[in-house]
Amino acid sequence: MDYSPNTRALDGVTLDVKKGEWATIMGPSGGGKTTLLNIIGCLEKPTKGRVVVEDTEVTRLREKELTRFRRENFGFIFQQFHLVSYLTALENVMLSQYFLYGRKFDYDDAQAALERVGLSHRMDHIPSHMSGGEQQRVSIARALVCEPQILLADEPTGNLDQKTGSVILELLKSLHSEGHTIMLVTHDLSIGKMGERIIQLVDGKITEDSSN
């Protein structure tokens, strides 16, 4: 039996995403989709190769530089929302400001981000008092408040019903039309077709890269 203790989550992946593009990453579970998104977003480091974002080779940055770069350039939207349960919607959004700017908060910007996703009436509610769709919109506001150009979305509608998921996707379409670069992981081909490009990832390798 040929046994190797090492697993290659990604294997020789080469990818170039243009500014303002919507690229969807698809493929079976365990194929490396989330790992690829995390490496692009500077949440994980590749063991080999290089990652270049806006002419910056992020794989050469020191940890503090990398953290700063990630917070300034990326907004993250997760399937599980990852909101702090005891903070209000407004406070959850301001967390992004805290991590980027330290103790400097801008209530107006945080409120504007929530208004942008249609939640001006839910600013003082905690997550348990909001629906799943509302929580996901809070997470999108949190991703937007520091004005990143690149949005990374990992199954953003995975925990939502179809109707609520459609609201989230329409919001992402609107953000894309404003010039945001979007990279989205999904299993749903109908969602994949919403973007300009579909990247199929199987066993850590790109098997197809096509434009819609």
PDB file of C-alpha atoms in Angstrom:
ATOM      1  CA  MET A   1       0.000   0.000   0.000  1.00  0.00           C
ATOM      2  CA  ASP A   2       1.298   3.397  -0.980  1.00  0.00           C
ATOM      3  CA  TYR A   3       0.772   5.629   2.029  1.00  0.00           C
ATOM      4  CA  SER A   4       1.751   9.275   2.275  1.00  0.00           C
ATOM      5  CA  PRO A   5       1.160  11.369   5.415  1.00  0.00           C
ATOM      6  CA  ASN A   6       0.924  14.528   3.299  1.00  0.00           C
ATOM      7  CA  THR A   7      -2.249  15.662   1.575  1.00  0.00           C
ATOM      8  CA  ARG A   8      -2.121  18.212  -1.209  1.00  0.00           C
ATOM      9  CA  ALA A   9      -5.109  20.475  -0.799  1.00  0.00           C
ATOM     10  CA  LEU A  10      -4.011  22.327  -3.937  1.00  0.00           C
ATOM     11  CA  ASP A  11      -1.782  20.904  -6.641  1.00  0.00           C
ATOM     12  CA  GLY A  12      -0.099  23.218  -9.118  1.00  0.00           C
ATOM     13  CA  VAL A  13      -2.901  25.775  -9.212  1.00  0.00           C
ATOM     14  CA  THR A  14      -2.213  28.834 -11.367  1.00  0.00           C
ATOM     15  CA  LEU A  15      -4.901  31.485 -11.437  1.00  0.00           C
ATOM     16  CA  ASP A  16      -5.194  35.100 -12.547  1.00  0.00           C
ATOM     17  CA  VAL A  17      -8.287  37.081 -11.529  1.00  0.00           C
ATOM     18  CA  LYS A  18      -8.757  40.535 -12.992  1.00  0.00           C
ATOM     19  CA  LYS A  19      -9.829  43.563 -11.002  1.00  0.00           C
ATOM     20  CA  GLY A  20     -13.623  43.898 -11.024  1.00  0.00           C
ATOM     21  CA  GLU A  21     -14.190  40.311 -12.134  1.00  0.00           C
ATOM     22  CA  TRP A  22     -16.698  37.847 -10.618  1.00  0.00           C
ATOM     23  CA  ALA A  23     -15.099  34.406 -10.542  1.00  0.00           C
ATOM     24  CA  THR A  24     -16.948  31.399  -9.129  1.00  0.00           C
ATOM     25  CA  ILE A  25     -15.060  28.393  -7.766  1.00  0.00           C
ATOM     26  CA  MET A  26     -16.946  25.108  -8.056  1.00  0.00           C
ATOM     27  CA  GLY A  27     -16.214  21.426  -7.546  1.00  0.00           C
ATOM     28  CA  PRO A  28     -16.852  18.490  -5.207  1.00  0.00           C
ATOM     29  CA  SER A  29     -16.396  18.676  -1.438  1.00  0.00           C
ATOM     30  CA  GLY A  30     -12.781  18.273  -0.402  1.00  0.00           C
ATOM     31  CA  GLY A  31     -11.533  19.510  -3.747  1.00  0.00           C
ATOM     32  CA  GLY A  32      -9.663  22.491  -2.321  1.00  0.00           C
ATOM     33  CA  LYS A  33     -12.143  25.325  -2.957  1.00  0.00           C
ATOM     34  CA  THR A  34     -12.093  26.829   0.534  1.00  0.00           C
ATOM     35  CA  THR A  35      -8.331  26.368   0.805  1.00  0.00           C
ATOM     36  CA  LEU A  36      -7.861  28.295  -2.429  1.00  0.00           C
ATOM     37  CA  LEU A  37     -10.108  31.096  -1.185  1.00  0.00           C
ATOM     38  CA  ASN A  38      -8.247  31.222   2.136  1.00  0.00           C
ATOM     39  CA  ILE A  39      -4.858  31.421   0.423  1.00  0.00           C
ATOM     40  CA  ILE A  40      -6.034  34.205  -1.877  1.00  0.00           C
ATOM     41  CA  GLY A  41      -7.420  36.056   1.152  1.00  0.00           C
ATOM     42  CA  CYS A  42      -4.183  35.664   3.117  1.00  0.00           C
ATOM     43  CA  LEU A  43      -5.832  33.483   5.785  1.00  0.00           C
ATOM     44  CA  GLU A  44      -3.517  30.592   4.941  1.00  0.00           C
ATOM     45  CA  LYS A  45      -0.041  30.431   3.458  1.00  0.00           C
ATOM     46  CA  PRO A  46       0.850  28.085   0.602  1.00  0.00           C
ATOM     47  CA  THR A  47       3.733  25.689   1.186  1.00  0.00           C
ATOM     48  CA  LYS A  48       4.987  26.490  -2.311  1.00  0.00           C
ATOM     49  CA  GLY A  49       4.370  29.112  -4.947  1.00  0.00           C
ATOM     50  CA  ARG A  50       3.448  32.763  -4.669  1.00  0.00           C
ATOM     51  CA  VAL A  51       0.349  34.919  -4.329  1.00  0.00           C
ATOM     52  CA  VAL A  52       0.302  38.410  -5.818  1.00  0.00           C
ATOM     53  CA  VAL A  53      -2.495  40.877  -5.070  1.00  0.00           C
ATOM     54  CA  GLU A  54      -2.468  44.389  -6.547  1.00  0.00           C
ATOM     55  CA  ASP A  55       1.250  44.073  -7.403  1.00  0.00           C
ATOM     56  CA  THR A  56       2.067  42.995  -3.838  1.00  0.00           C
ATOM     57  CA  GLU A  57       3.569  39.537  -3.382  1.00  0.00           C
ATOM     58  CA  VAL A  58       1.739  38.726  -0.163  1.00  0.00           C
ATOM     59  CA  THR A  59       3.609  35.458   0.348  1.00  0.00           C
ATOM     60  CA  ARG A  60       6.709  37.530   1.133  1.00  0.00           C
ATOM     61  CA  LEU A  61       5.058  39.718   3.764  1.00  0.00           C
ATOM     62  CA  ARG A  62       5.769  39.348   7.456  1.00  0.00           C
ATOM     63  CA  GLU A  63       2.879  38.333   9.706  1.00  0.00           C
ATOM     64  CA  LYS A  64       1.958  41.831  10.864  1.00  0.00           C
ATOM     65  CA  GLU A  65       2.242  43.189   7.325  1.00  0.00           C
ATOM     66  CA  LEU A  66       0.130  40.320   6.043  1.00  0.00           C
ATOM     67  CA  THR A  67      -2.559  40.936   8.641  1.00  0.00           C
ATOM     68  CA  ARG A  68      -2.709  44.617   7.760  1.00  0.00           C
ATOM     69  CA  PHE A  69      -2.817  43.888   4.036  1.00  0.00           C
ATOM     70  CA  ARG A  70      -5.642  41.370   4.478  1.00  0.00           C
ATOM     71  CA  ARG A  71      -7.768  43.794   6.483  1.00  0.00           C
ATOM     72  CA  GLU A  72      -7.240  46.629   4.016  1.00  0.00           C
ATOM     73  CA  ASN A  73      -7.918  44.681   0.835  1.00  0.00           C
ATOM     74  CA  PHE A  74     -10.361  41.847   1.551  1.00  0.00           C
ATOM     75  CA  GLY A  75     -13.903  41.493   2.804  1.00  0.00           C
ATOM     76  CA  PHE A  76     -14.973  38.004   3.895  1.00  0.00           C
ATOM     77  CA  ILE A  77     -18.477  36.532   3.714  1.00  0.00           C
ATOM     78  CA  PHE A  78     -18.859  33.095   5.306  1.00  0.00           C
ATOM     79  CA  GLN A  79     -21.561  30.453   5.231  1.00  0.00           C
ATOM     80  CA  GLN A  80     -21.755  30.440   9.044  1.00  0.00           C
ATOM     81  CA  PHE A  81     -21.949  34.275   9.365  1.00  0.00           C
ATOM     82  CA  HIS A  82     -19.433  34.338  12.302  1.00  0.00           C
ATOM     83  CA  LEU A  83     -21.166  37.153  14.162  1.00  0.00           C
ATOM     84  CA  VAL A  84     -20.416  37.778  17.841  1.00  0.00           C
ATOM     85  CA  SER A  85     -23.559  36.625  19.619  1.00  0.00           C
ATOM     86  CA  TYR A  86     -23.656  39.297  22.346  1.00  0.00           C
ATOM     87  CA  LEU A  87     -22.958  42.276  20.071  1.00  0.00           C
ATOM     88  CA  THR A  88     -25.592  44.206  18.150  1.00  0.00           C
ATOM     89  CA  ALA A  89     -25.613  44.367  14.369  1.00  0.00           C
ATOM     90  CA  LEU A  90     -23.959  47.793  14.537  1.00  0.00           C
ATOM     91  CA  GLU A  91     -21.278  46.589  16.960  1.00  0.00           C
ATOM     92  CA  ASN A  92     -20.551  43.525  14.802  1.00  0.00           C
ATOM     93  CA  VAL A  93     -19.973  45.789  11.817  1.00  0.00           C
ATOM     94  CA  MET A  94     -17.721  48.088  13.847  1.00  0.00           C
ATOM     95  CA  LEU A  95     -15.504  45.112  14.711  1.00  0.00           C
ATOM     96  CA  SER A  96     -13.958  45.439  11.252  1.00  0.00           C
ATOM     97  CA  GLN A  97     -13.082  49.040  12.024  1.00  0.00           C
ATOM     98  CA  TYR A  98     -11.583  48.024  15.353  1.00  0.00           C
ATOM     99  CA  PHE A  99      -9.321  45.395  13.784  1.00  0.00           C
ATOM    100  CA  LEU A 100      -8.169  47.738  11.035  1.00  0.00           C
ATOM    101  CA  TYR A 101      -8.004  51.071  12.823  1.00  0.00           C
ATOM    102  CA  GLY A 102      -7.581  50.088  16.471  1.00  0.00           C
ATOM    103  CA  ARG A 103      -9.856  51.979  18.827  1.00  0.00           C
ATOM    104  CA  LYS A 104     -11.041  54.413  16.169  1.00  0.00           C
ATOM    105  CA  PHE A 105     -14.686  53.844  15.261  1.00  0.00           C
ATOM    106  CA  ASP A 106     -16.837  55.635  12.742  1.00  0.00           C
ATOM    107  CA  TYR A 107     -20.484  55.152  13.679  1.00  0.00           C
ATOM    108  CA  ASP A 108     -21.648  56.923  10.523  1.00  0.00           C
ATOM    109  CA  ASP A 109     -19.738  54.534   8.266  1.00  0.00           C
ATOM    110  CA  ALA A 110     -20.976  51.497  10.187  1.00  0.00           C
ATOM    111  CA  GLN A 111     -24.560  52.738  10.026  1.00  0.00           C
ATOM    112  CA  ALA A 112     -24.186  53.485   6.324  1.00  0.00           C
ATOM    113  CA  ALA A 113     -22.942  49.930   5.711  1.00  0.00           C
ATOM    114  CA  LEU A 114     -26.026  48.494   7.418  1.00  0.00           C
ATOM    115  CA  GLU A 115     -28.296  50.866   5.509  1.00  0.00           C
ATOM    116  CA  ARG A 116     -26.627  49.697   2.315  1.00  0.00           C
ATOM    117  CA  VAL A 117     -27.757  46.122   2.975  1.00  0.00           C
ATOM    118  CA  GLY A 118     -31.225  47.204   4.067  1.00  0.00           C
ATOM    119  CA  LEU A 119     -30.828  46.791   7.824  1.00  0.00           C
ATOM    120  CA  SER A 120     -31.112  50.309   9.179  1.00  0.00           C
ATOM    121  CA  HIS A 121     -34.052  49.106  11.290  1.00  0.00           C
ATOM    122  CA  ARG A 122     -32.078  46.237  12.892  1.00  0.00           C
ATOM    123  CA  MET A 123     -28.929  48.033  14.042  1.00  0.00           C
ATOM    124  CA  ASP A 124     -29.568  47.466  17.739  1.00  0.00           C
ATOM    125  CA  HIS A 125     -30.557  43.788  17.462  1.00  0.00           C
ATOM    126  CA  ILE A 126     -28.281  40.911  18.456  1.00  0.00           C
ATOM    127  CA  PRO A 127     -27.880  37.935  16.068  1.00  0.00           C
ATOM    128  CA  SER A 128     -30.332  35.655  17.901  1.00  0.00           C
ATOM    129  CA  HIS A 129     -33.064  38.237  17.304  1.00  0.00           C
ATOM    130  CA  MET A 130     -32.436  38.273  13.542  1.00  0.00           C
ATOM    131  CA  SER A 131     -33.247  35.837  10.753  1.00  0.00           C
ATOM    132  CA  GLY A 132     -30.512  33.940   8.907  1.00  0.00           C
ATOM    133  CA  GLY A 133     -30.803  36.295   5.950  1.00  0.00           C
ATOM    134  CA  GLU A 134     -30.500  39.328   8.187  1.00  0.00           C
ATOM    135  CA  GLN A 135     -27.431  37.864   9.884  1.00  0.00           C
ATOM    136  CA  GLN A 136     -25.822  37.253   6.512  1.00  0.00           C
ATOM    137  CA  ARG A 137     -26.553  40.839   5.484  1.00  0.00           C
ATOM    138  CA  VAL A 138     -24.865  42.000   8.703  1.00  0.00           C
ATOM    139  CA  SER A 139     -21.820  39.943   7.744  1.00  0.00           C
ATOM    140  CA  ILE A 140     -21.819  41.589   4.306  1.00  0.00           C
ATOM    141  CA  ALA A 141     -22.031  45.031   5.923  1.00  0.00           C
ATOM    142  CA  ARG A 142     -19.122  44.039   8.153  1.00  0.00           C
ATOM    143  CA  ALA A 143     -17.171  43.005   5.046  1.00  0.00           C
ATOM    144  CA  LEU A 144     -17.937  46.319   3.322  1.00  0.00           C
ATOM    145  CA  VAL A 145     -17.453  48.884   6.091  1.00  0.00           C
ATOM    146  CA  CYS A 146     -13.706  49.285   5.549  1.00  0.00           C
ATOM    147  CA  GLU A 147     -14.247  49.531   1.777  1.00  0.00           C
ATOM    148  CA  PRO A 148     -12.231  46.564   0.489  1.00  0.00           C
ATOM    149  CA  GLN A 149     -12.089  46.076  -3.264  1.00  0.00           C
ATOM    150  CA  ILE A 150     -12.082  42.274  -3.097  1.00  0.00           C
ATOM    151  CA  LEU A 151     -14.938  40.239  -1.616  1.00  0.00           C
ATOM    152  CA  LEU A 152     -14.386  36.550  -0.860  1.00  0.00           C
ATOM    153  CA  ALA A 153     -17.605  34.596  -0.306  1.00  0.00           C
ATOM    154  CA  ASP A 154     -17.589  30.957   0.827  1.00  0.00           C
ATOM    155  CA  GLU A 155     -21.043  29.406   0.232  1.00  0.00           C
ATOM    156  CA  PRO A 156     -22.763  32.680   1.254  1.00  0.00           C
ATOM    157  CA  THR A 157     -26.251  31.241   0.689  1.00  0.00           C
ATOM    158  CA  GLY A 158     -25.517  27.742   1.999  1.00  0.00           C
ATOM    159  CA  ASN A 159     -27.483  28.190   5.253  1.00  0.00           C
ATOM    160  CA  LEU A 160     -30.351  30.150   3.728  1.00  0.00           C
ATOM    161  CA  ASP A 161     -33.627  29.228   2.078  1.00  0.00           C
ATOM    162  CA  GLN A 162     -33.956  29.893  -1.633  1.00  0.00           C
ATOM    163  CA  LYS A 163     -35.893  33.140  -1.314  1.00  0.00           C
ATOM    164  CA  THR A 164     -33.510  34.621   1.254  1.00  0.00           C
ATOM    165  CA  GLY A 165     -30.519  33.376  -0.714  1.00  0.00           C
ATOM    166  CA  SER A 166     -31.798  35.230  -3.772  1.00  0.00           C
ATOM    167  CA  VAL A 167     -31.799  38.476  -1.776  1.00  0.00           C
ATOM    168  CA  ILE A 168     -28.152  37.922  -0.833  1.00  0.00           C
ATOM    169  CA  LEU A 169     -27.180  37.137  -4.418  1.00  0.00           C
ATOM    170  CA  GLU A 170     -28.908  40.264  -5.713  1.00  0.00           C
ATOM    171  CA  LEU A 171     -26.919  42.247  -3.170  1.00  0.00           C
ATOM    172  CA  LEU A 172     -23.685  40.670  -4.401  1.00  0.00           C
ATOM    173  CA  LYS A 173     -24.660  41.456  -7.998  1.00  0.00           C
ATOM    174  CA  SER A 174     -25.163  45.081  -7.011  1.00  0.00           C
ATOM    175  CA  LEU A 175     -21.752  45.208  -5.328  1.00  0.00           C
ATOM    176  CA  HIS A 176     -20.143  43.653  -8.377  1.00  0.00           C
ATOM    177  CA  SER A 177     -21.745  46.281 -10.608  1.00  0.00           C
ATOM    178  CA  GLU A 178     -20.108  48.920  -8.409  1.00  0.00           C
ATOM    179  CA  GLY A 179     -16.681  47.521  -9.275  1.00  0.00           C
ATOM    180  CA  HIS A 180     -15.960  45.026  -6.497  1.00  0.00           C
ATOM    181  CA  THR A 181     -13.951  41.960  -7.402  1.00  0.00           C
ATOM    182  CA  ILE A 182     -15.864  38.887  -6.221  1.00  0.00           C
ATOM    183  CA  MET A 183     -14.602  35.360  -5.731  1.00  0.00           C
ATOM    184  CA  LEU A 184     -17.365  33.022  -4.635  1.00  0.00           C
ATOM    185  CA  VAL A 185     -17.356  29.338  -3.693  1.00  0.00           C
ATOM    186  CA  THR A 186     -20.545  27.390  -4.358  1.00  0.00           C
ATOM    187  CA  HIS A 187     -21.902  23.955  -5.267  1.00  0.00           C
ATOM    188  CA  ASP A 188     -24.854  25.502  -7.093  1.00  0.00           C
ATOM    189  CA  LEU A 189     -24.378  25.837 -10.856  1.00  0.00           C
ATOM    190  CA  SER A 190     -27.176  28.399 -11.133  1.00  0.00           C
ATOM    191  CA  ILE A 191     -25.196  30.636  -8.761  1.00  0.00           C
ATOM    192  CA  GLY A 192     -22.018  29.911 -10.665  1.00  0.00           C
ATOM    193  CA  LYS A 193     -23.595  31.176 -13.863  1.00  0.00           C
ATOM    194  CA  MET A 194     -24.290  34.558 -12.252  1.00  0.00           C
ATOM    195  CA  GLY A 195     -20.619  35.445 -12.509  1.00  0.00           C
ATOM    196  CA  GLU A 196     -18.399  35.997 -15.519  1.00  0.00           C
ATOM    197  CA  ARG A 197     -16.251  32.953 -14.999  1.00  0.00           C
ATOM    198  CA  ILE A 198     -16.478  29.430 -13.536  1.00  0.00           C
ATOM    199  CA  ILE A 199     -13.381  27.668 -12.200  1.00  0.00           C
ATOM    200  CA  GLN A 200     -13.792  23.937 -11.613  1.00  0.00           C
ATOM    201  CA  LEU A 201     -11.525  22.554  -8.901  1.00  0.00           C
ATOM    202  CA  VAL A 202     -11.199  18.772  -8.446  1.00  0.00           C
ATOM    203  CA  ASP A 203      -8.683  17.075  -6.142  1.00  0.00           C
ATOM    204  CA  GLY A 204      -6.770  20.309  -5.789  1.00  0.00           C
ATOM    205  CA  LYS A 205      -6.397  20.886  -9.544  1.00  0.00           C
ATOM    206  CA  ILE A 206      -8.170  23.257 -11.903  1.00  0.00           C
ATOM    207  CA  THR A 207      -9.939  21.026 -14.412  1.00  0.00           C
ATOM    208  CA  GLU A 208     -11.862  23.759 -16.216  1.00  0.00           C
ATOM    209  CA  ASP A 209     -11.740  27.558 -16.385  1.00  0.00           C
ATOM    210  CA  SER A 210     -14.459  28.995 -18.561  1.00  0.00           C
ATOM    211  CA  SER A 211     -16.207  32.313 -19.146  1.00  0.00           C
ATOM    212  CA  ASN A 212     -19.989  32.555 -18.980  1.00  0.00           C
TER     213      ASN A 212
END
